[in-house]
PDB file of C-alpha atoms (C1' of nucleotides) in Angstrom:
ATOM      1  CA  MET A   1      22.484  34.878  49.188  1.00  0.00           C
ATOM      2  CA  SER A   2      23.616  38.028  50.948  1.00  0.00           C
ATOM      3  CA  VAL A   3      24.424  38.584  54.575  1.00  0.00           C
ATOM      4  CA  ILE A   4      21.332  40.742  54.984  1.00  0.00           C
ATOM      5  CA  SER A   5      19.159  38.044  53.407  1.00  0.00           C
ATOM      6  CA  ILE A   6      20.387  35.545  55.934  1.00  0.00           C
ATOM      7  CA  TYR A   7      19.489  37.811  58.815  1.00  0.00           C
ATOM      8  CA  LYS A   8      16.112  38.563  57.291  1.00  0.00           C
ATOM      9  CA  CYS A   9      15.367  34.879  57.425  1.00  0.00           C
ATOM     10  CA  LEU A  10      16.659  34.452  60.930  1.00  0.00           C
ATOM     11  CA  CYS A  11      14.733  37.371  62.398  1.00  0.00           C
ATOM     12  CA  ASP A  12      11.424  35.529  62.468  1.00  0.00           C
ATOM     13  CA  GLU A  13      10.860  32.728  64.918  1.00  0.00           C
ATOM     14  CA  GLN A  14       9.151  30.388  62.525  1.00  0.00           C
ATOM     15  CA  ARG A  15      11.713  30.868  59.796  1.00  0.00           C
ATOM     16  CA  LEU A  16      14.496  30.405  62.260  1.00  0.00           C
ATOM     17  CA  ARG A  17      12.992  27.134  63.411  1.00  0.00           C
ATOM     18  CA  ILE A  18      12.637  25.965  59.827  1.00  0.00           C
ATOM     19  CA  LEU A  19      16.276  26.701  59.097  1.00  0.00           C
ATOM     20  CA  ASN A  20      17.296  24.963  62.280  1.00  0.00           C
ATOM     21  CA  LEU A  21      15.426  21.890  61.069  1.00  0.00           C
ATOM     22  CA  LEU A  22      16.878  22.002  57.574  1.00  0.00           C
ATOM     23  CA  ARG A  23      20.320  22.101  59.041  1.00  0.00           C
ATOM     24  CA  GLU A  24      20.015  18.405  59.731  1.00  0.00           C
ATOM     25  CA  GLY A  25      18.994  17.704  56.156  1.00  0.00           C
ATOM     26  CA  PRO A  26      16.138  18.312  53.728  1.00  0.00           C
ATOM     27  CA  LEU A  27      12.511  18.086  54.680  1.00  0.00           C
ATOM     28  CA  CYS A  28       9.194  18.229  52.893  1.00  0.00           C
ATOM     29  CA  VAL A  29       6.450  20.682  53.672  1.00  0.00           C
ATOM     30  CA  CYS A  30       4.230  18.175  55.389  1.00  0.00           C
ATOM     31  CA  HIS A  31       6.954  17.293  57.855  1.00  0.00           C
ATOM     32  CA  LEU A  32       7.606  20.928  58.621  1.00  0.00           C
ATOM     33  CA  MET A  33       3.902  21.427  59.220  1.00  0.00           C
ATOM     34  CA  GLU A  34       3.824  18.563  61.611  1.00  0.00           C
ATOM     35  CA  ILE A  35       6.920  19.494  63.552  1.00  0.00           C
ATOM     36  CA  LEU A  36       6.061  23.155  63.839  1.00  0.00           C
ATOM     37  CA  GLU A  37       2.358  22.531  64.267  1.00  0.00           C
ATOM     38  CA  ALA A  38       1.579  25.225  61.740  1.00  0.00           C
ATOM     39  CA  ASP A  39      -0.780  25.312  58.815  1.00  0.00           C
ATOM     40  CA  GLN A  40       0.319  24.595  55.289  1.00  0.00           C
ATOM     41  CA  VAL A  41      -0.131  28.036  53.815  1.00  0.00           C
ATOM     42  CA  LYS A  42       1.966  29.699  56.446  1.00  0.00           C
ATOM     43  CA  ILE A  43       4.814  27.267  55.987  1.00  0.00           C
ATOM     44  CA  SER A  44       4.665  27.519  52.222  1.00  0.00           C
ATOM     45  CA  LYS A  45       4.811  31.280  52.405  1.00  0.00           C
ATOM     46  CA  GLN A  46       7.803  31.267  54.692  1.00  0.00           C
ATOM     47  CA  LEU A  47       9.575  28.861  52.376  1.00  0.00           C
ATOM     48  CA  ARG A  48       8.758  31.066  49.422  1.00  0.00           C
ATOM     49  CA  TYR A  49      10.106  34.096  51.248  1.00  0.00           C
ATOM     50  CA  MET A  50      13.361  32.325  51.983  1.00  0.00           C
ATOM     51  CA  LYS A  51      13.622  30.868  48.503  1.00  0.00           C
ATOM     52  CA  ASP A  52      13.245  34.338  46.999  1.00  0.00           C
ATOM     53  CA  LEU A  53      16.125  35.477  49.162  1.00  0.00           C
ATOM     54  CA  GLY A  54      18.188  32.518  47.992  1.00  0.00           C
ATOM     55  CA  VAL A  55      18.572  30.981  51.410  1.00  0.00           C
ATOM     56  CA  VAL A  56      16.601  27.845  50.722  1.00  0.00           C
ATOM     57  CA  GLU A  57      15.988  25.633  47.691  1.00  0.00           C
ATOM     58  CA  GLY A  58      13.058  23.420  46.816  1.00  0.00           C
ATOM     59  CA  GLU A  59      12.838  20.450  44.531  1.00  0.00           C
ATOM     60  CA  ARG A  60       9.811  18.461  43.590  1.00  0.00           C
ATOM     61  CA  HIS A  61       9.751  14.728  44.156  1.00  0.00           C
ATOM     62  CA  ALA A  62       6.444  13.351  42.948  1.00  0.00           C
ATOM     63  CA  GLN A  63       3.812  15.244  44.898  1.00  0.00           C
ATOM     64  CA  TRP A  64       6.193  16.359  47.589  1.00  0.00           C
ATOM     65  CA  MET A  65       8.373  19.417  47.665  1.00  0.00           C
ATOM     66  CA  ILE A  66      11.652  18.816  49.385  1.00  0.00           C
ATOM     67  CA  TYR A  67      13.363  21.884  50.802  1.00  0.00           C
ATOM     68  CA  ARG A  68      16.970  22.234  51.801  1.00  0.00           C
ATOM     69  CA  LEU A  69      19.474  24.934  52.658  1.00  0.00           C
ATOM     70  CA  ALA A  70      20.782  26.511  49.479  1.00  0.00           C
ATOM     71  CA  ASP A  71      24.386  26.599  48.414  1.00  0.00           C
ATOM     72  CA  GLU A  72      25.585  24.016  50.875  1.00  0.00           C
ATOM     73  CA  GLY A  73      24.929  26.735  53.389  1.00  0.00           C
ATOM     74  CA  HIS A  74      26.650  30.097  53.531  1.00  0.00           C
ATOM     75  CA  PRO A  75      29.287  30.024  56.300  1.00  0.00           C
ATOM     76  CA  LEU A  76      27.483  32.770  58.186  1.00  0.00           C
ATOM     77  CA  LEU A  77      24.277  30.778  58.216  1.00  0.00           C
ATOM     78  CA  THR A  78      26.043  27.588  59.190  1.00  0.00           C
ATOM     79  CA  GLU A  79      27.764  29.343  62.046  1.00  0.00           C
ATOM     80  CA  ASN A  80      24.554  30.834  63.325  1.00  0.00           C
ATOM     81  CA  LEU A  81      22.637  27.619  63.239  1.00  0.00           C
ATOM     82  CA  LYS A  82      25.409  25.910  65.111  1.00  0.00           C
ATOM     83  CA  CYS A  83      25.675  28.717  67.645  1.00  0.00           C
ATOM     84  CA  LEU A  84      21.943  28.814  68.194  1.00  0.00           C
ATOM     85  CA  GLN A  85      21.817  25.370  69.699  1.00  0.00           C
ATOM     86  CA  ASP A  86      23.541  26.753  72.761  1.00  0.00           C
ATOM     87  CA  CYS A  87      22.668  30.432  72.604  1.00  0.00           C
ATOM     88  CA  ALA A  88      18.924  30.188  72.136  1.00  0.00           C
ATOM     89  CA  GLY A  89      18.503  27.586  74.788  1.00  0.00           C
ATOM     90  CA  GLU A  90      15.140  27.776  76.445  1.00  0.00           C
ATOM     91  CA  SER A  91      13.111  30.424  74.689  1.00  0.00           C
ATOM     92  CA  LEU A  92      13.003  28.804  71.259  1.00  0.00           C
ATOM     93  CA  ALA A  93      12.402  25.083  71.319  1.00  0.00           C
ATOM     94  CA  LEU A  94      15.132  24.227  68.868  1.00  0.00           C
ATOM     95  CA  ALA A  95      16.331  21.042  70.495  1.00  0.00           C
ATOM     96  CA  GLU A  96      12.761  19.936  70.969  1.00  0.00           C
ATOM     97  CA  ASP A  97      12.122  20.566  67.270  1.00  0.00           C
ATOM     98  CA  LEU A  98      15.034  18.360  66.341  1.00  0.00           C
ATOM     99  CA  ARG A  99      13.761  15.601  68.546  1.00  0.00           C
ATOM    100  CA  LYS A 100      10.389  15.834  66.891  1.00  0.00           C
ATOM    101  CA  ARG A 101      12.108  15.868  63.545  1.00  0.00           C
ATOM    102  CA  ARG A 102      13.645  12.491  64.164  1.00  0.00           C
ATOM    103  CA  ALA A 103      10.359  11.060  65.291  1.00  0.00           C
ATOM    104  CA  VAL A 104       8.511  12.422  62.293  1.00  0.00           C
ATOM    105  CA  THR A 105      10.998  11.237  59.702  1.00  0.00           C
ATOM    106  CA  ALA A 106      11.304   7.842  61.315  1.00  0.00           C
ATOM    107  CA  HIS A 107       7.555   7.504  61.265  1.00  0.00           C
ATOM    108  CA  ALA A 108       7.467   8.611  57.641  1.00  0.00           C
ATOM    109  CA  ARG A 109       9.873   5.903  56.669  1.00  0.00           C
ATOM    110  CA  ARG A 110       7.160   3.448  57.619  1.00  0.00           C
ATOM    111  CA  THR A 111       3.956   5.200  56.632  1.00  0.00           C
ATOM    112  CA  ASN A 112       5.144   7.114  53.620  1.00  0.00           C
ATOM    113  CA  PRO A 113       8.292   5.499  52.219  1.00  0.00           C
ATOM    114  CA  VAL A 114       8.116   7.370  48.938  1.00  0.00           C
ATOM    115  CA  CYS A 115       8.359  10.745  50.591  1.00  0.00           C
ATOM    116  CA  ALA A 116      10.897   9.558  53.117  1.00  0.00           C
ATOM    117  CA  GLU A 117      13.093   8.230  50.376  1.00  0.00           C
ATOM    118  CA  ALA A 118      13.077  11.559  48.579  1.00  0.00           C
ATOM    119  CA  LEU A 119      14.713  13.115  51.600  1.00  0.00           C
ATOM    120  CA  GLU A 120      17.790  11.004  51.081  1.00  0.00           C
ATOM    121  CA  ALA A 121      18.363  12.113  47.491  1.00  0.00           C
TER     122      ALA A 121
ATOM    123  CA  MET B   1      17.600  41.009  74.498  1.00  0.00           C
ATOM    124  CA  SER B   2      16.273  38.013  72.623  1.00  0.00           C
ATOM    125  CA  VAL B   3      17.780  36.070  69.790  1.00  0.00           C
ATOM    126  CA  ILE B   4      15.124  37.360  67.431  1.00  0.00           C
ATOM    127  CA  SER B   5      15.795  40.940  68.497  1.00  0.00           C
ATOM    128  CA  ILE B   6      19.425  40.550  67.623  1.00  0.00           C
ATOM    129  CA  TYR B   7      18.596  39.322  64.148  1.00  0.00           C
ATOM    130  CA  LYS B   8      16.069  42.100  63.671  1.00  0.00           C
ATOM    131  CA  CYS B   9      18.845  44.557  64.230  1.00  0.00           C
ATOM    132  CA  LEU B  10      21.278  42.763  61.984  1.00  0.00           C
ATOM    133  CA  CYS B  11      18.904  42.440  59.057  1.00  0.00           C
ATOM    134  CA  ASP B  12      19.242  46.050  58.002  1.00  0.00           C
ATOM    135  CA  GLU B  13      22.463  47.288  56.480  1.00  0.00           C
ATOM    136  CA  GLN B  14      22.656  50.521  58.374  1.00  0.00           C
ATOM    137  CA  ARG B  15      21.891  48.934  61.717  1.00  0.00           C
ATOM    138  CA  LEU B  16      24.418  46.233  61.043  1.00  0.00           C
ATOM    139  CA  ARG B  17      27.061  48.825  60.301  1.00  0.00           C
ATOM    140  CA  ILE B  18      26.221  50.684  63.495  1.00  0.00           C
ATOM    141  CA  LEU B  19      26.578  47.537  65.565  1.00  0.00           C
ATOM    142  CA  ASN B  20      29.821  46.736  63.866  1.00  0.00           C
ATOM    143  CA  LEU B  21      31.103  50.153  64.899  1.00  0.00           C
ATOM    144  CA  LEU B  22      29.896  49.854  68.470  1.00  0.00           C
ATOM    145  CA  ARG B  23      31.706  46.581  68.772  1.00  0.00           C
ATOM    146  CA  GLU B  24      34.929  48.553  69.126  1.00  0.00           C
ATOM    147  CA  GLY B  25      33.449  50.712  71.846  1.00  0.00           C
ATOM    148  CA  PRO B  26      30.830  53.391  72.434  1.00  0.00           C
ATOM    149  CA  LEU B  27      30.175  56.208  70.022  1.00  0.00           C
ATOM    150  CA  CYS B  28      28.060  59.307  69.993  1.00  0.00           C
ATOM    151  CA  VAL B  29      25.463  60.092  67.385  1.00  0.00           C
ATOM    152  CA  CYS B  30      27.514  62.726  65.637  1.00  0.00           C
ATOM    153  CA  HIS B  31      30.323  60.274  65.050  1.00  0.00           C
ATOM    154  CA  LEU B  32      27.976  57.692  63.666  1.00  0.00           C
ATOM    155  CA  MET B  33      26.542  60.275  61.319  1.00  0.00           C
ATOM    156  CA  GLU B  34      29.958  61.183  60.093  1.00  0.00           C
ATOM    157  CA  ILE B  35      31.207  57.658  59.608  1.00  0.00           C
ATOM    158  CA  LEU B  36      28.067  56.396  57.917  1.00  0.00           C
ATOM    159  CA  GLU B  37      27.468  59.628  56.039  1.00  0.00           C
ATOM    160  CA  ALA B  38      23.836  59.584  57.031  1.00  0.00           C
ATOM    161  CA  ASP B  39      21.593  62.262  58.411  1.00  0.00           C
ATOM    162  CA  GLN B  40      20.903  62.683  62.084  1.00  0.00           C
ATOM    163  CA  VAL B  41      17.264  61.683  62.109  1.00  0.00           C
ATOM    164  CA  LYS B  42      17.895  58.412  60.383  1.00  0.00           C
ATOM    165  CA  ILE B  43      20.653  57.460  62.787  1.00  0.00           C
ATOM    166  CA  SER B  44      18.620  58.473  65.816  1.00  0.00           C
ATOM    167  CA  LYS B  45      15.714  56.394  64.630  1.00  0.00           C
ATOM    168  CA  GLN B  46      17.846  53.318  64.108  1.00  0.00           C
ATOM    169  CA  LEU B  47      19.325  53.734  67.555  1.00  0.00           C
ATOM    170  CA  ARG B  48      15.886  54.083  69.034  1.00  0.00           C
ATOM    171  CA  TYR B  49      14.753  50.937  67.250  1.00  0.00           C
ATOM    172  CA  MET B  50      17.686  48.979  68.627  1.00  0.00           C
ATOM    173  CA  LYS B  51      17.344  50.468  72.074  1.00  0.00           C
ATOM    174  CA  ASP B  52      13.696  49.417  72.222  1.00  0.00           C
ATOM    175  CA  LEU B  53      14.801  45.891  71.391  1.00  0.00           C
ATOM    176  CA  GLY B  54      17.390  46.025  74.159  1.00  0.00           C
ATOM    177  CA  VAL B  55      20.357  45.564  71.897  1.00  0.00           C
ATOM    178  CA  VAL B  56      21.875  48.954  72.468  1.00  0.00           C
ATOM    179  CA  GLU B  57      22.031  51.405  75.361  1.00  0.00           C
ATOM    180  CA  GLY B  58      22.387  55.151  75.392  1.00  0.00           C
ATOM    181  CA  GLU B  59      23.642  57.459  78.066  1.00  0.00           C
ATOM    182  CA  ARG B  60      23.726  61.203  78.022  1.00  0.00           C
ATOM    183  CA  HIS B  61      26.996  63.011  78.591  1.00  0.00           C
ATOM    184  CA  ALA B  62      26.353  66.730  78.508  1.00  0.00           C
ATOM    185  CA  GLN B  63      24.834  67.387  75.098  1.00  0.00           C
ATOM    186  CA  TRP B  64      26.025  64.153  73.619  1.00  0.00           C
ATOM    187  CA  MET B  65      24.367  60.772  73.668  1.00  0.00           C
ATOM    188  CA  ILE B  66      26.821  57.954  73.889  1.00  0.00           C
ATOM    189  CA  TYR B  67      25.611  54.605  72.606  1.00  0.00           C
ATOM    190  CA  ARG B  68      27.064  51.224  73.314  1.00  0.00           C
ATOM    191  CA  LEU B  69      26.159  47.571  72.972  1.00  0.00           C
ATOM    192  CA  ALA B  70      23.865  46.553  75.797  1.00  0.00           C
ATOM    193  CA  ASP B  71      24.597  43.819  78.262  1.00  0.00           C
ATOM    194  CA  GLU B  72      28.272  43.677  77.449  1.00  0.00           C
ATOM    195  CA  GLY B  73      27.050  42.080  74.256  1.00  0.00           C
ATOM    196  CA  HIS B  74      25.011  38.922  74.029  1.00  0.00           C
ATOM    197  CA  PRO B  75      27.276  36.051  72.921  1.00  0.00           C
ATOM    198  CA  LEU B  76      25.249  35.570  69.748  1.00  0.00           C
ATOM    199  CA  LEU B  77      25.742  39.199  68.794  1.00  0.00           C
ATOM    200  CA  THR B  78      29.405  39.128  69.657  1.00  0.00           C
ATOM    201  CA  GLU B  79      29.907  36.029  67.554  1.00  0.00           C
ATOM    202  CA  ASN B  80      28.123  37.530  64.592  1.00  0.00           C
ATOM    203  CA  LEU B  81      30.019  40.767  64.680  1.00  0.00           C
ATOM    204  CA  LYS B  82      33.261  38.868  64.824  1.00  0.00           C
ATOM    205  CA  CYS B  83      32.234  36.519  62.042  1.00  0.00           C
ATOM    206  CA  LEU B  84      31.067  39.362  59.830  1.00  0.00           C
ATOM    207  CA  GLN B  85      34.518  40.838  59.486  1.00  0.00           C
ATOM    208  CA  ASP B  86      35.437  37.893  57.291  1.00  0.00           C
ATOM    209  CA  CYS B  87      32.063  36.784  56.005  1.00  0.00           C
ATOM    210  CA  ALA B  88      30.718  40.078  54.768  1.00  0.00           C
ATOM    211  CA  GLY B  89      33.917  41.063  53.093  1.00  0.00           C
ATOM    212  CA  GLU B  90      33.347  43.267  50.079  1.00  0.00           C
ATOM    213  CA  SER B  91      29.657  44.030  49.915  1.00  0.00           C
ATOM    214  CA  LEU B  92      29.352  45.846  53.232  1.00  0.00           C
ATOM    215  CA  ALA B  93      32.185  48.226  53.953  1.00  0.00           C
ATOM    216  CA  LEU B  94      32.722  47.100  57.510  1.00  0.00           C
ATOM    217  CA  ALA B  95      36.487  47.298  57.589  1.00  0.00           C
ATOM    218  CA  GLU B  96      36.340  50.648  55.877  1.00  0.00           C
ATOM    219  CA  ASP B  97      33.892  51.849  58.529  1.00  0.00           C
ATOM    220  CA  LEU B  98      36.272  50.839  61.270  1.00  0.00           C
ATOM    221  CA  ARG B  99      39.101  52.704  59.608  1.00  0.00           C
ATOM    222  CA  LYS B 100      36.929  55.793  59.428  1.00  0.00           C
ATOM    223  CA  ARG B 101      35.975  55.269  63.018  1.00  0.00           C
ATOM    224  CA  ARG B 102      39.535  55.565  64.162  1.00  0.00           C
ATOM    225  CA  ALA B 103      40.066  58.685  62.116  1.00  0.00           C
ATOM    226  CA  VAL B 104      36.914  60.304  63.416  1.00  0.00           C
ATOM    227  CA  THR B 105      37.526  59.571  67.075  1.00  0.00           C
ATOM    228  CA  ALA B 106      41.153  60.637  66.820  1.00  0.00           C
ATOM    229  CA  HIS B 107      40.072  63.874  65.249  1.00  0.00           C
ATOM    230  CA  ALA B 108      37.435  64.361  67.935  1.00  0.00           C
ATOM    231  CA  ARG B 109      40.032  64.055  70.637  1.00  0.00           C
ATOM    232  CA  ARG B 110      41.520  67.266  69.279  1.00  0.00           C
ATOM    233  CA  THR B 111      38.499  69.265  68.147  1.00  0.00           C
ATOM    234  CA  ASN B 112      35.976  68.132  70.715  1.00  0.00           C
ATOM    235  CA  PRO B 113      37.720  66.796  73.788  1.00  0.00           C
ATOM    236  CA  VAL B 114      34.608  66.865  75.938  1.00  0.00           C
ATOM    237  CA  CYS B 115      32.730  64.488  73.707  1.00  0.00           C
ATOM    238  CA  ALA B 116      35.769  62.330  73.076  1.00  0.00           C
ATOM    239  CA  GLU B 117      36.335  61.978  76.761  1.00  0.00           C
ATOM    240  CA  ALA B 118      32.804  60.762  77.309  1.00  0.00           C
ATOM    241  CA  LEU B 119      33.557  57.787  75.081  1.00  0.00           C
ATOM    242  CA  GLU B 120      36.104  56.493  77.538  1.00  0.00           C
ATOM    243  CA  ALA B 121      33.720  56.419  80.463  1.00  0.00           C
TER     244      ALA B 121
ATOM    245  C1'  DA C   1     -11.516  11.162  33.172  1.00  0.00           C
ATOM    246  C1'  DG C   2     -12.239  11.584  38.259  1.00  0.00           C
ATOM    247  C1'  DA C   3     -10.919  11.752  43.101  1.00  0.00           C
ATOM    248  C1'  DG C   4      -7.611  12.608  46.581  1.00  0.00           C
ATOM    249  C1'  DT C   5      -3.346  14.352  48.504  1.00  0.00           C
ATOM    250  C1'  DA C   6       0.357  17.788  48.696  1.00  0.00           C
ATOM    251  C1'  DT C   7       1.666  22.223  47.801  1.00  0.00           C
ATOM    252  C1'  DA C   8       1.444  27.025  45.818  1.00  0.00           C
ATOM    253  C1'  DT C   9      -0.724  31.343  44.615  1.00  0.00           C
ATOM    254  C1'  DT C  10      -3.895  35.147  44.890  1.00  0.00           C
ATOM    255  C1'  DC C  11      -6.573  38.559  47.187  1.00  0.00           C
ATOM    256  C1'  DC C  12      -7.346  41.454  50.887  1.00  0.00           C
ATOM    257  C1'  DA C  13      -6.932  43.727  55.323  1.00  0.00           C
ATOM    258  C1'  DA C  14      -3.746  44.653  59.245  1.00  0.00           C
ATOM    259  C1'  DA C  15       0.630  45.580  61.164  1.00  0.00           C
ATOM    260  C1'  DA C  16       5.404  46.820  60.968  1.00  0.00           C
ATOM    261  C1'  DC C  17       8.883  49.477  58.991  1.00  0.00           C
ATOM    262  C1'  DA C  18      11.268  53.232  56.338  1.00  0.00           C
ATOM    263  C1'  DA C  19      11.996  57.988  54.655  1.00  0.00           C
ATOM    264  C1'  DG C  20      11.474  63.006  54.622  1.00  0.00           C
ATOM    265  C1'  DA C  21       9.997  67.303  56.590  1.00  0.00           C
ATOM    266  C1'  DA C  22       9.042  69.843  60.442  1.00  0.00           C
ATOM    267  C1'  DT C  23       9.450  70.569  65.105  1.00  0.00           C
ATOM    268  C1'  DA C  24      10.685  69.815  69.862  1.00  0.00           C
ATOM    269  C1'  DT C  25      13.916  69.006  73.708  1.00  0.00           C
ATOM    270  C1'  DC C  26      18.129  69.166  76.286  1.00  0.00           C
ATOM    271  C1'  DC C  27      22.239  71.160  77.391  1.00  0.00           C
ATOM    272  C1'  DA C  28      26.263  74.647  77.349  1.00  0.00           C
ATOM    273  C1'  DG C  29      28.034  79.119  76.952  1.00  0.00           C
ATOM    274  C1'  DT C  30      27.230  84.054  77.024  1.00  0.00           C
TER     275       DT C  30
ATOM    276  C1'  DA D   1      16.998  84.975  79.452  1.00  0.00           C
ATOM    277  C1'  DC D   2      19.056  83.894  74.693  1.00  0.00           C
ATOM    278  C1'  DT D   3      21.570  81.451  71.255  1.00  0.00           C
ATOM    279  C1'  DG D   4      23.411  77.535  69.142  1.00  0.00           C
ATOM    280  C1'  DG D   5      24.631  72.779  68.900  1.00  0.00           C
ATOM    281  C1'  DA D   6      23.288  67.903  69.522  1.00  0.00           C
ATOM    282  C1'  DT D   7      19.747  64.823  69.609  1.00  0.00           C
ATOM    283  C1'  DA D   8      14.838  63.111  69.780  1.00  0.00           C
ATOM    284  C1'  DT D   9       9.987  63.014  68.508  1.00  0.00           C
ATOM    285  C1'  DT D  10       5.963  63.609  65.580  1.00  0.00           C
ATOM    286  C1'  DC D  11       3.462  63.455  61.255  1.00  0.00           C
ATOM    287  C1'  DT D  12       2.683  61.848  56.801  1.00  0.00           C
ATOM    288  C1'  DT D  13       3.263  58.790  53.120  1.00  0.00           C
ATOM    289  C1'  DG D  14       5.001  54.713  50.773  1.00  0.00           C
ATOM    290  C1'  DT D  15       6.772  49.965  51.148  1.00  0.00           C
ATOM    291  C1'  DT D  16       7.357  45.532  53.237  1.00  0.00           C
ATOM    292  C1'  DT D  17       5.749  41.989  55.829  1.00  0.00           C
ATOM    293  C1'  DT D  18       2.100  39.216  57.985  1.00  0.00           C
ATOM    294  C1'  DG D  19      -2.314  36.514  58.355  1.00  0.00           C
ATOM    295  C1'  DG D  20      -6.588  34.469  56.826  1.00  0.00           C
ATOM    296  C1'  DA D  21      -9.706  32.781  53.387  1.00  0.00           C
ATOM    297  C1'  DA D  22     -10.317  31.109  49.064  1.00  0.00           C
ATOM    298  C1'  DT D  23      -8.616  29.048  45.122  1.00  0.00           C
ATOM    299  C1'  DA D  24      -5.417  26.981  41.963  1.00  0.00           C
ATOM    300  C1'  DT D  25      -1.864  23.715  40.481  1.00  0.00           C
ATOM    301  C1'  DA D  26       0.714  19.399  40.337  1.00  0.00           C
ATOM    302  C1'  DC D  27       0.944  14.799  40.827  1.00  0.00           C
ATOM    303  C1'  DT D  28      -0.824   9.886  41.870  1.00  0.00           C
ATOM    304  C1'  DC D  29      -3.953   6.304  41.899  1.00  0.00           C
ATOM    305  C1'  DT D  30      -8.069   4.086  40.246  1.00  0.00           C
TER     306       DT D  30
END
DNA sequence: AGAGTATATTCCAAAACAAGAATATCCAGT
DNA sequence: ACTGGATATTCTTGTTTTGGAATATACTCT
């Protein structure tokens, strides 16, 4: 995972939002779809793009693919995601995304325990 | 200057190196060419790209165009440029570029005082 | 085996970007 | 007005990235 790769991921709003979400822990595609209100193909493609650059990793758990930040997170990426909380502020709805994230995963724990459990692993 | 714009500039090696150089103060195109060992058109195009995104500003001084970071530098950009010194390390020759920068501007002060002076303004 | 859910891949057209060559502009000095 | 230096723009072509539609794969449950 090179410095340039990290910036290539961050330079697109949707990818940036995905990384911001993964910062708080792994997520499966269906949760990302729900939080970002985007269709499945688009999300999958973004994840593929970032996986090819080594920024993100995916692991299958039953029928779900759980994605997480690769490498325990390169320091540059970690720093940026932290910084973005304050810097981005209004324009990108990062805080809002995180709020949704909690709602979605909490809900999943009830409706879809198998998937929810995979997130812990 | 948006967050995404900043990352769009940082996600290309040459642009990143230019920003790293501008962090220490304004420079004119001919100095950038010399330090990065790149041809004029390529540098001009990168500067144009970054200017259109509002990340960089240019001002004419006689026949020279002096470029600098816009806006006194967005905090996110500032943070990244600082962080990169350590993070990037070997792969990108950022420290080396800065060394060259000092040599080039020092030399300019002797051979081309008019241009050199414009950098101070 | 068959059906359903979750996710990935492929194909194709559009847009953005990059690189090189040629040319244009702006300014200073004569 | 003319020349030369510094910089910008235009044109063309090739590559990367994006977006939508269709399709394929992987896994689970019955």
